mmCIF file of C-alpha atoms in Angstrom:
data_model
loop_
_atom_site.group_PDB
_atom_site.id
_atom_site.type_symbol
_atom_site.label_atom_id
_atom_site.label_comp_id
_atom_site.label_asym_id
_atom_site.label_seq_id
_atom_site.Cartn_x
_atom_site.Cartn_y
_atom_site.Cartn_z
ATOM 1 C CA MET A 1 0.004 0.087 0.023
ATOM 2 C CA THR A 2 1.533 3.436 -0.905
ATOM 3 C CA SER A 3 1.588 6.334 1.636
ATOM 4 C CA THR A 4 -1.385 7.923 -0.264
ATOM 5 C CA THR A 5 -3.189 5.106 -0.251
ATOM 6 C CA LYS A 6 -2.910 4.393 3.240
ATOM 7 C CA ALA A 7 -3.514 8.121 4.028
ATOM 8 C CA THR A 8 -6.703 8.400 1.869
ATOM 9 C CA ALA A 9 -7.785 5.099 3.833
ATOM 10 C CA ASP A 10 -6.879 6.479 7.329
ATOM 11 C CA LEU A 11 -8.962 9.769 6.160
ATOM 12 C CA GLY A 12 -11.844 7.810 5.162
ATOM 13 C CA ARG A 13 -11.692 5.843 8.179
ATOM 14 C CA GLY A 14 -11.793 8.873 10.287
ATOM 15 C CA TYR A 15 -15.003 10.184 8.273
ATOM 16 C CA ALA A 16 -16.546 6.931 9.135
ATOM 17 C CA GLN A 17 -16.022 7.100 12.953
ATOM 18 C CA VAL A 18 -17.249 10.783 13.200
ATOM 19 C CA LEU A 19 -20.354 10.049 11.068
ATOM 20 C CA ALA A 20 -20.934 6.517 13.312
ATOM 21 C CA THR A 21 -20.606 8.767 16.369
ATOM 22 C CA ARG A 22 -23.271 11.310 15.208
ATOM 23 C CA LEU A 23 -25.491 8.489 14.247
ATOM 24 C CA ARG A 24 -25.248 7.339 17.495
ATOM 25 C CA ALA A 25 -25.955 10.856 19.085
ATOM 26 C CA VAL A 26 -29.304 10.989 17.239
ATOM 27 C CA PRO A 27 -31.847 10.647 19.852
ATOM 28 C CA ALA A 28 -34.152 7.446 19.365
ATOM 29 C CA LEU A 29 -37.096 9.668 19.151
ATOM 30 C CA ALA A 30 -35.705 11.488 16.261
ATOM 31 C CA TRP A 31 -35.312 7.935 14.357
ATOM 32 C CA ILE A 32 -38.761 7.229 15.636
ATOM 33 C CA ALA A 33 -40.390 10.394 14.213
ATOM 34 C CA ALA A 34 -38.824 10.365 10.978
ATOM 35 C CA ALA A 35 -40.006 6.346 10.382
ATOM 36 C CA VAL A 36 -43.483 7.389 11.656
ATOM 37 C CA GLY A 37 -43.600 10.504 9.412
ATOM 38 C CA GLY A 38 -42.157 8.226 6.676
ATOM 39 C CA PHE A 39 -45.205 5.695 7.102
ATOM 40 C CA LEU A 40 -47.539 8.352 7.345
ATOM 41 C CA GLY A 41 -46.377 10.381 4.315
ATOM 42 C CA SER A 42 -46.321 6.963 2.366
ATOM 43 C CA VAL A 43 -50.242 6.918 2.235
ATOM 44 C CA PRO A 44 -51.021 9.577 0.504
ATOM 45 C CA LEU A 45 -48.278 8.999 -2.374
ATOM 46 C CA GLY A 46 -49.676 5.298 -2.518
ATOM 47 C CA LEU A 47 -52.983 6.466 -3.126
ATOM 48 C CA MET A 48 -51.684 8.808 -5.685
ATOM 49 C CA MET A 49 -49.624 6.005 -7.237
ATOM 50 C CA GLN A 50 -52.642 3.704 -7.265
ATOM 51 C CA TYR A 51 -55.471 5.842 -8.285
ATOM 52 C CA GLY A 52 -53.449 8.560 -10.413
ATOM 53 C CA ASN A 53 -51.901 6.206 -12.749
ATOM 54 C CA PRO A 54 -53.556 3.639 -15.133
ATOM 55 C CA LYS A 55 -51.147 1.106 -14.520
ATOM 56 C CA PRO A 56 -50.861 -1.017 -11.511
ATOM 57 C CA LEU A 57 -48.045 0.036 -9.429
ATOM 58 C CA ILE A 58 -48.969 -0.594 -5.996
ATOM 59 C CA ALA A 59 -50.915 -3.964 -6.697
ATOM 60 C CA LEU A 60 -48.378 -5.624 -9.651
ATOM 61 C CA ALA A 61 -45.203 -3.646 -10.063
ATOM 62 C CA LEU A 62 -44.180 -3.829 -6.387
ATOM 63 C CA PRO A 63 -44.658 -7.269 -5.399
ATOM 64 C CA MET A 64 -42.991 -8.155 -8.799
ATOM 65 C CA MET A 65 -39.996 -6.282 -7.748
ATOM 66 C CA TYR A 66 -39.558 -8.385 -4.493
ATOM 67 C CA GLY A 67 -40.575 -11.788 -6.890
ATOM 68 C CA LEU A 68 -43.853 -11.850 -5.425
ATOM 69 C CA PRO A 69 -46.753 -12.838 -7.325
ATOM 70 C CA GLY A 70 -49.402 -10.095 -8.681
ATOM 71 C CA PRO A 71 -51.483 -8.478 -8.591
ATOM 72 C CA ASP A 72 -51.562 -8.290 -4.878
ATOM 73 C CA LEU A 73 -52.713 -5.147 -3.160
ATOM 74 C CA LEU A 74 -51.796 -5.702 0.400
ATOM 75 C CA ALA A 75 -48.358 -7.229 -0.472
ATOM 76 C CA GLY A 76 -48.076 -3.875 -2.451
ATOM 77 C CA TRP A 77 -48.792 -1.439 0.205
ATOM 78 C CA VAL A 78 -46.722 -3.351 2.733
ATOM 79 C CA ILE A 79 -43.792 -3.034 0.367
ATOM 80 C CA HIS A 80 -44.569 0.871 -0.148
ATOM 81 C CA GLN A 81 -45.209 1.384 3.299
ATOM 82 C CA PHE A 82 -41.872 -0.383 4.229
ATOM 83 C CA HIS A 83 -40.036 1.720 1.270
ATOM 84 C CA GLY A 84 -41.537 5.085 2.902
ATOM 85 C CA VAL A 85 -39.773 3.785 6.320
ATOM 86 C CA ALA A 86 -36.648 3.029 5.097
ATOM 87 C CA LEU A 87 -36.165 6.306 2.903
ATOM 88 C CA ALA A 88 -37.339 8.321 6.263
ATOM 89 C CA VAL A 89 -34.152 6.592 8.074
ATOM 90 C CA MET A 90 -32.156 7.226 5.190
ATOM 91 C CA TYR A 91 -32.969 10.855 5.630
ATOM 92 C CA VAL A 92 -31.744 11.117 9.351
ATOM 93 C CA ALA A 93 -28.909 9.511 8.462
ATOM 94 C CA ALA A 94 -28.029 11.746 5.634
ATOM 95 C CA VAL A 95 -28.572 15.009 7.507
ATOM 96 C CA GLN A 96 -25.677 14.248 9.910
ATOM 97 C CA TRP A 97 -23.369 15.206 7.263
ATOM 98 C CA GLU A 98 -21.808 18.162 8.583
ATOM 99 C CA PRO A 99 -22.916 20.654 6.216
ATOM 100 C CA LEU A 100 -26.677 19.733 7.092
ATOM 101 C CA THR A 101 -26.355 18.981 10.521
ATOM 102 C CA GLU A 102 -28.263 22.094 11.601
ATOM 103 C CA TYR A 103 -30.591 23.247 8.695
ATOM 104 C CA PRO A 104 -32.809 20.209 9.258
ATOM 105 C CA ARG A 105 -33.681 21.005 12.804
ATOM 106 C CA THR A 106 -35.623 24.096 11.632
ATOM 107 C CA LEU A 107 -39.126 23.977 10.243
ATOM 108 C CA ARG A 108 -37.795 26.010 7.722
ATOM 109 C CA GLY A 109 -35.179 24.088 6.550
ATOM 110 C CA ALA A 110 -37.111 20.696 6.795
ATOM 111 C CA VAL A 111 -39.682 22.174 4.475
ATOM 112 C CA VAL A 112 -37.119 23.113 1.835
ATOM 113 C CA LEU A 113 -35.526 19.416 2.423
ATOM 114 C CA ALA A 114 -38.845 17.989 1.755
ATOM 115 C CA VAL A 115 -38.602 19.508 -1.583
ATOM 116 C CA VAL A 116 -35.350 18.393 -2.052
ATOM 117 C CA VAL A 117 -36.022 14.665 -1.190
ATOM 118 C CA GLY A 118 -39.311 14.775 -3.266
ATOM 119 C CA ALA A 119 -37.055 15.969 -6.340
ATOM 120 C CA VAL A 120 -34.227 13.322 -5.553
ATOM 121 C CA SER A 121 -36.229 10.620 -4.699
ATOM 122 C CA THR A 122 -38.100 10.828 -7.865
ATOM 123 C CA VAL A 123 -35.074 11.166 -10.059
ATOM 124 C CA LEU A 124 -33.328 8.488 -8.553
ATOM 125 C CA LEU A 125 -36.338 6.210 -7.996
ATOM 126 C CA SER A 126 -38.978 6.825 -10.447
ATOM 127 C CA VAL A 127 -36.715 8.095 -13.182
ATOM 128 C CA LEU A 128 -33.799 5.910 -13.320
ATOM 129 C CA LEU A 129 -34.180 2.784 -10.862
ATOM 130 C CA MET A 130 -37.722 1.629 -11.350
ATOM 131 C CA PRO A 131 -37.629 1.096 -15.021
ATOM 132 C CA LEU A 132 -34.310 -0.914 -14.623
ATOM 133 C CA TRP A 133 -35.735 -2.678 -11.967
ATOM 134 C CA LEU A 134 -39.145 -3.362 -13.578
ATOM 135 C CA GLY A 135 -37.692 -4.630 -16.885
ATOM 136 C CA ALA A 136 -35.692 -6.900 -14.971
ATOM 137 C CA VAL A 137 -38.935 -8.686 -13.353
ATOM 138 C CA GLY A 138 -40.868 -8.534 -16.355
ATOM 139 C CA TYR A 139 -43.114 -6.132 -15.536
ATOM 140 C CA PRO A 140 -45.671 -5.904 -18.541
ATOM 141 C CA PHE A 141 -45.875 -1.888 -18.067
ATOM 142 C CA THR A 142 -42.046 -1.082 -17.785
ATOM 143 C CA PRO A 143 -41.444 2.534 -19.027
ATOM 144 C CA ALA A 144 -38.538 3.670 -21.105
ATOM 145 C CA PHE A 145 -35.175 4.150 -19.394
ATOM 146 C CA PRO A 146 -35.052 7.009 -18.501
ATOM 147 C CA ASP A 147 -38.633 7.293 -17.596
ATOM 148 C CA LEU A 148 -39.021 11.007 -18.348
ATOM 149 C CA THR A 149 -42.635 10.808 -19.021
ATOM 150 C CA MET A 150 -44.722 14.137 -18.329
ATOM 151 C CA PRO A 151 -46.764 15.323 -16.567
ATOM 152 C CA GLU A 152 -46.459 12.248 -14.426
ATOM 153 C CA LYS A 153 -42.869 12.955 -12.938
ATOM 154 C CA LEU A 154 -44.154 16.459 -12.240
ATOM 155 C CA TRP A 155 -46.801 14.012 -10.335
ATOM 156 C CA SER A 156 -44.166 11.703 -8.982
ATOM 157 C CA ILE A 157 -41.952 14.831 -7.338
ATOM 158 C CA LEU A 158 -45.260 16.578 -5.842
ATOM 159 C CA GLY A 159 -46.124 12.986 -4.537
ATOM 160 C CA HIS A 160 -42.553 12.487 -2.851
ATOM 161 C CA VAL A 161 -42.488 15.752 -1.471
ATOM 162 C CA ILE A 162 -45.906 15.147 0.178
ATOM 163 C CA TYR A 163 -44.184 11.915 1.460
ATOM 164 C CA ALA A 164 -41.187 13.597 2.719
ATOM 165 C CA LEU A 165 -43.020 16.355 4.635
ATOM 166 C CA PRO A 166 -44.108 14.288 7.708
ATOM 167 C CA ALA A 167 -40.584 12.882 7.928
ATOM 168 C CA THR A 168 -38.536 15.944 7.711
ATOM 169 C CA VAL A 169 -40.955 17.782 10.092
ATOM 170 C CA GLY A 170 -41.115 15.102 12.471
ATOM 171 C CA TYR A 171 -37.252 14.993 12.466
ATOM 172 C CA ALA A 172 -37.083 18.988 12.726
ATOM 173 C CA LEU A 173 -39.676 19.142 15.593
ATOM 174 C CA VAL A 174 -37.897 16.526 17.765
ATOM 175 C CA MET A 175 -34.612 17.980 17.316
ATOM 176 C CA ARG A 176 -35.668 21.299 18.150
ATOM 177 C CA ARG A 177 -36.098 20.462 21.563
#
């Protein structure tokens, strides 16, 4: 190992230790508030997906992504709600990054970050990941890659912002104490 490689590895290890310390310092109630917010925010997003899209996303696409037979509305909703909680927990971890640690603790910051989360999750999940994953599992209505269908992607951004608000605001309210 060269001295540059070792220095880089040591630097990366140092950052990882700092992040681990920050994650351990987040109060349990903040994780819970974000997770509950993610669960609650997933409901209107899921309803938008179920009733605002002519293709069976909740009932067929989500179960197929995990190798389950479909259509299965209950399985689709369970998967969708799990995704909502998992993404909310990832949000808490992401905002422990040094430039962001204080901003998400304010209501203004929470609202702004909900818009950012909505836009970023739409691009990463709806535009990029979903077409690839759905194509891989043989979903009959797989969109083109990247999926830039309009106005559906604007609807998706709105839905993801609505999803993110309870998670980001819940985190902010707990961390403001």
